Structures are given as structure tokens and as C-alpha cells.
XYZ file of N, CA and C in Angstrom:
372
model
N 51.523 51.533 111.816
C 50.635 50.392 111.784
C 49.211 50.878 111.524
N 48.468 50.067 110.792
C 47.100 50.411 110.449
C 46.155 49.985 111.562
N 45.222 50.863 111.897
C 44.133 50.502 112.798
C 42.866 50.326 111.962
N 41.928 49.563 112.473
C 40.733 49.233 111.708
C 39.471 49.536 112.491
N 38.481 50.112 111.796
C 37.155 50.323 112.359
C 36.179 49.582 111.461
N 35.525 48.584 111.992
C 34.645 47.714 111.227
C 33.196 47.974 111.609
N 32.310 47.883 110.619
C 30.887 48.041 110.896
C 30.089 47.229 109.898
N 28.833 47.071 110.178
C 27.945 46.302 109.315
C 27.581 44.980 109.956
N 27.072 44.088 109.176
C 26.630 42.799 109.686
C 25.173 42.842 110.072
N 24.668 41.730 110.573
C 23.275 41.643 110.962
C 22.631 40.389 110.426
N 21.306 40.444 110.338
C 20.525 39.287 109.900
C 19.819 39.597 108.591
N 19.841 38.632 107.700
C 19.211 38.813 106.397
C 18.631 37.472 105.956
N 17.610 37.517 105.140
C 17.064 36.284 104.582
C 17.941 35.799 103.432
N 17.911 34.527 103.200
C 18.648 33.959 102.079
C 18.234 34.657 100.787
N 19.229 34.975 99.984
C 18.984 35.706 98.745
C 19.125 37.206 98.897
N 19.203 37.668 100.127
C 19.320 39.089 100.384
C 20.753 39.580 100.348
N 20.935 40.834 100.762
C 22.242 41.480 100.686
C 22.588 42.166 101.999
N 23.856 42.270 102.254
C 24.392 43.032 103.375
C 25.682 43.693 102.925
N 26.049 44.757 103.617
C 27.317 45.398 103.320
C 28.098 45.612 104.606
N 29.339 45.226 104.576
C 30.263 45.471 105.671
C 31.228 46.585 105.285
N 31.655 47.335 106.283
C 32.614 48.409 106.058
C 33.836 48.196 106.928
N 34.955 48.654 106.417
C 36.209 48.557 107.173
C 37.014 49.802 106.846
N 37.294 50.599 107.857
C 38.003 51.854 107.661
C 39.387 51.760 108.289
N 40.414 51.650 107.461
C 41.773 51.613 108.005
C 42.275 53.025 108.278
N 43.070 53.184 109.288
C 43.669 54.482 109.581
C 45.110 54.266 110.017
N 45.918 55.296 109.861
C 47.327 55.185 110.178
C 48.165 55.732 109.039
N 49.456 55.602 109.140
C 50.362 56.215 108.177
C 50.800 55.272 107.069
N 50.498 54.028 107.175
C 50.941 53.085 106.162
C 50.304 53.411 104.821
N 51.066 53.213 103.747
C 50.567 53.508 102.405
C 50.384 52.229 101.586
N 51.235 51.240 101.819
C 51.181 50.019 101.030
C 50.747 48.881 101.939
N 49.456 48.601 101.885
C 48.937 47.518 102.705
C 47.721 46.907 102.019
N 47.274 45.830 102.548
C 46.102 45.152 102.019
C 45.065 45.059 103.126
N 43.808 45.187 102.749
C 42.693 44.991 103.669
C 41.937 43.760 103.202
N 41.677 42.872 104.100
C 40.981 41.656 103.729
C 39.873 41.330 104.707
N 38.986 40.465 104.254
C 37.950 39.926 105.129
C 38.082 38.401 105.197
N 37.954 37.923 106.387
C 37.883 36.495 106.620
C 36.573 36.202 107.329
N 36.133 34.966 107.260
C 34.945 34.583 107.996
C 35.180 33.230 108.662
N 34.463 33.043 109.748
C 34.569 31.778 110.456
C 33.217 31.406 111.029
N 32.732 30.257 110.629
C 31.482 29.718 111.154
C 31.810 28.720 112.268
N 30.875 28.466 113.152
C 31.130 27.526 114.253
C 31.562 26.159 113.736
N 32.662 25.667 114.280
C 33.150 24.360 113.901
C 33.906 24.319 112.597
N 34.104 25.467 111.976
C 34.812 25.509 110.694
C 36.069 26.356 110.809
N 36.977 26.151 109.876
C 38.202 26.940 109.855
C 37.924 28.339 109.308
N 38.790 29.237 109.684
C 38.688 30.585 109.143
C 38.922 30.540 107.634
N 38.113 31.290 106.905
C 38.125 31.233 105.446
C 38.322 32.628 104.868
N 39.177 32.723 103.867
C 39.383 33.993 103.181
C 38.156 34.317 102.345
N 37.637 35.530 102.498
C 36.483 35.988 101.728
C 36.935 36.857 100.564
N 37.714 37.871 100.863
C 38.194 38.762 99.816
C 39.100 39.825 100.393
N 39.762 40.554 99.502
C 40.669 41.585 99.956
C 40.892 42.623 98.888
N 41.485 43.719 99.295
C 41.803 44.786 98.368
C 43.141 45.378 98.746
N 43.970 45.537 97.729
C 45.246 46.186 97.937
C 45.003 47.686 97.929
N 45.418 48.348 99.000
C 45.012 49.752 99.190
C 45.669 50.687 98.192
N 46.871 50.430 97.775
C 47.559 51.380 96.887
C 47.098 51.255 95.440
N 46.706 50.066 95.003
C 46.339 49.888 93.597
C 44.852 49.625 93.389
N 44.154 49.219 94.451
C 42.742 48.864 94.306
C 42.517 47.461 93.775
N 43.561 46.707 93.608
C 43.426 45.333 93.134
C 42.632 44.519 94.151
N 41.685 43.745 93.651
C 40.831 42.959 94.545
C 41.071 41.469 94.382
N 40.766 40.738 95.423
C 40.957 39.290 95.464
C 39.708 38.683 96.101
N 39.347 37.477 95.649
C 38.153 36.838 96.188
C 38.390 35.356 96.446
N 37.740 34.874 97.491
C 37.736 33.446 97.727
C 36.765 32.774 96.771
N 37.006 31.522 96.454
C 36.186 30.821 95.469
C 34.719 30.757 95.876
N 34.447 30.670 97.157
C 33.071 30.488 97.610
C 32.195 31.718 97.389
N 32.816 32.865 97.186
C 32.029 34.108 97.084
C 32.155 34.798 95.742
N 32.982 34.275 94.862
C 33.167 34.914 93.561
C 31.838 35.030 92.826
N 31.600 36.208 92.273
C 30.364 36.454 91.543
C 29.212 36.909 92.410
N 29.358 36.798 93.725
C 28.283 37.234 94.639
C 28.729 38.377 95.539
N 29.969 38.380 95.918
C 30.500 39.421 96.802
C 31.408 40.345 96.008
N 31.392 41.608 96.392
C 32.242 42.592 95.731
C 32.919 43.467 96.775
N 34.213 43.660 96.609
C 34.963 44.561 97.487
C 35.269 45.833 96.711
N 35.073 46.947 97.377
C 35.373 48.220 96.751
C 35.958 49.154 97.798
N 36.351 50.306 97.331
C 36.951 51.307 98.212
C 36.429 52.664 97.773
N 36.163 53.545 98.729
C 35.659 54.850 98.331
C 36.775 55.676 97.693
N 36.386 56.713 96.951
C 37.363 57.504 96.203
C 38.377 58.196 97.113
N 37.965 58.510 98.316
C 38.879 59.174 99.249
C 39.821 58.193 99.922
N 39.673 56.909 99.615
C 40.512 55.863 100.203
C 40.426 55.853 101.728
N 39.206 56.010 102.230
C 39.051 55.978 103.673
C 38.381 54.710 104.163
N 37.598 54.090 103.296
C 36.792 52.948 103.725
C 36.724 51.897 102.625
N 36.824 50.651 103.037
C 36.611 49.522 102.133
C 35.239 48.924 102.437
N 34.613 48.407 101.407
C 33.285 47.836 101.547
C 33.272 46.398 101.026
N 32.580 45.566 101.741
C 32.325 44.203 101.286
C 30.830 44.101 101.044
N 30.449 44.167 99.783
C 29.044 44.055 99.406
C 28.739 42.588 99.177
N 27.808 42.061 99.943
C 27.480 40.643 99.884
C 26.070 40.493 99.327
N 25.982 39.915 98.149
C 24.693 39.712 97.478
C 24.384 38.229 97.386
N 23.113 37.946 97.165
C 22.647 36.554 97.007
C 23.182 35.682 98.146
N 22.986 36.165 99.349
C 23.518 35.461 100.510
C 22.828 34.120 100.702
N 23.613 33.169 101.152
C 23.141 31.806 101.379
C 23.287 31.474 102.862
N 22.535 30.516 103.344
C 22.694 30.124 104.756
C 24.137 29.753 105.100
N 24.852 29.184 104.162
C 26.243 28.793 104.433
C 27.193 29.990 104.500
N 26.713 31.177 104.160
C 27.539 32.381 104.312
C 27.515 32.907 105.751
N 26.628 32.380 106.563
C 26.536 32.844 107.943
C 27.839 32.545 108.687
N 28.361 33.569 109.340
C 29.644 33.431 110.039
C 29.960 34.741 110.740
N 31.030 34.732 111.485
C 31.606 35.983 111.981
C 32.588 36.461 110.917
N 32.380 37.654 110.442
C 33.228 38.245 109.418
C 34.180 39.228 110.086
N 35.443 39.104 109.750
C 36.460 39.929 110.385
C 37.304 40.627 109.337
N 37.445 41.908 109.512
C 38.296 42.719 108.664
C 39.721 42.681 109.215
N 40.697 42.641 108.325
C 42.089 42.585 108.756
C 42.952 43.376 107.793
N 44.116 43.760 108.239
C 45.046 44.451 107.351
C 46.455 43.936 107.575
N 47.275 44.109 106.551
C 48.653 43.696 106.663
C 49.494 44.381 105.617
N 50.797 44.466 105.799
C 51.670 45.119 104.828
C 51.764 44.309 103.549
N 52.008 44.992 102.456
C 52.236 44.303 101.199
C 53.539 43.513 101.318
N 53.475 42.236 100.992
C 54.669 41.395 101.075
C 54.510 40.241 100.095
N 55.421 39.313 100.167
C 55.327 38.138 99.296
C 54.348 37.105 99.837
N 53.876 37.303 101.041
C 52.910 36.368 101.628
C 51.565 36.522 100.926
N 50.978 35.419 100.560
C 49.707 35.445 99.845
C 48.620 36.129 100.670
N 47.877 37.002 100.044
C 46.793 37.702 100.737
C 45.639 36.761 101.070
N 45.682 35.558 100.522
C 44.633 34.588 100.770
C 44.821 33.871 102.109
N 45.922 34.131 102.772
C 46.208 33.438 104.030
C 46.236 34.417 105.187
N 45.919 33.922 106.369
C 45.904 34.785 107.549
C 47.297 35.317 107.877
N 48.329 34.638 107.426
C 49.701 35.076 107.727
C 50.026 36.438 107.138
N 49.259 36.871 106.122
C 49.527 38.164 105.492
C 49.007 39.327 106.314
N 48.288 39.061 107.392
C 47.586 40.102 108.126
C 48.085 40.193 109.563
N 48.319 41.426 109.996
C 48.865 41.640 111.327
C 47.903 42.362 112.257
N 46.902 43.000 111.709
C 45.931 43.731 112.517
C 44.543 43.197 112.206
N 43.777 42.930 113.262
C 42.458 42.329 113.094
C 41.413 43.133 113.867
N 40.290 43.355 113.206
C 39.146 43.970 113.878
C 38.446 42.894 114.722
N 37.562 43.295 115.613
C 36.892 42.312 116.490
C 36.017 41.318 115.752
N 35.449 41.699 114.603
C 34.557 40.822 113.866
C 33.109 41.210 114.066
N 32.298 40.846 113.086
C 30.880 41.159 113.139
C 30.080 39.936 112.658
N 28.948 39.709 113.271
C 28.161 38.529 112.973
C 27.259 38.760 111.768
N 27.247 37.781 110.884
C 26.317 37.768 109.756
C 25.461 36.512 109.894
N 24.156 36.716 109.956
C 23.209 35.606 110.080
C 22.341 35.584 108.835
N 22.232 34.435 108.214
C 21.423 34.284 107.009
C 20.350 33.246 107.298
N 19.124 33.690 107.288
C 18.024 32.780 107.588
C 17.469 32.185 106.304
N 17.098 30.926 106.374
C 16.584 30.254 105.174
C 15.065 30.309 105.115
């Protein structure tokens, strides 16, 4: 099973950038790492993900063109680079992982391990 170490988050002005990191560890080779976010009073929302074995990335519609997911060459850490942040991007962002399966990576059902989450605040 994959374990996750998440870091990043904080406060930024609208239009600014932040980067979150998520470092999976364990023996699994075929898994996906994703980020979800949840703002107060709203449902959890898929932000983006990366398939660890191929590097294929996925994005939620709300962040396409502004957020980028990448992975370092050593395959130790995934990054969520968030640019042109908006007040509506403010939420708790949580990194998660799950085995590759037929379950859509866009849904929480695809993920079995969750990091505690980190707060992102965007001031207007």
C-alpha cells in the first residue's frame, strides 16, 4: 500500500501561485496520485491526478489551463502547480492515491489512501 507525505499550501493573493507536493512511498508500482479539494459547504471536487507508471495527467474542468501536475524524474514526488489562483480556488486540498483500476480517477472511489490535507487561502 502507498503512503503519502503532503506539503505546501498557505495564503496567496488572487492571481498568484502556489505549489503542493505529494510524495508517495511503498512498494506499489501501478497507482494513481490525485488531488481533491473541498471548500466549506461544498462537495469534494477532483482537481487533478497523475498515473505514476506512465505520467499521464488528468485535470478537473475548473482548473484546466491554470493548474499543472508533474512528477520529478526520480518518481519520488508529485507536484500540483497552481497558477492564476482565484478566490474560488480556496479550499482544503488533499492528496490521495489508489491502485490502477477501471474506476475513474475523477472520483473519490478510485482512491484508498488519503493525506490529511492542506489549506489553501486565496485573498481577493
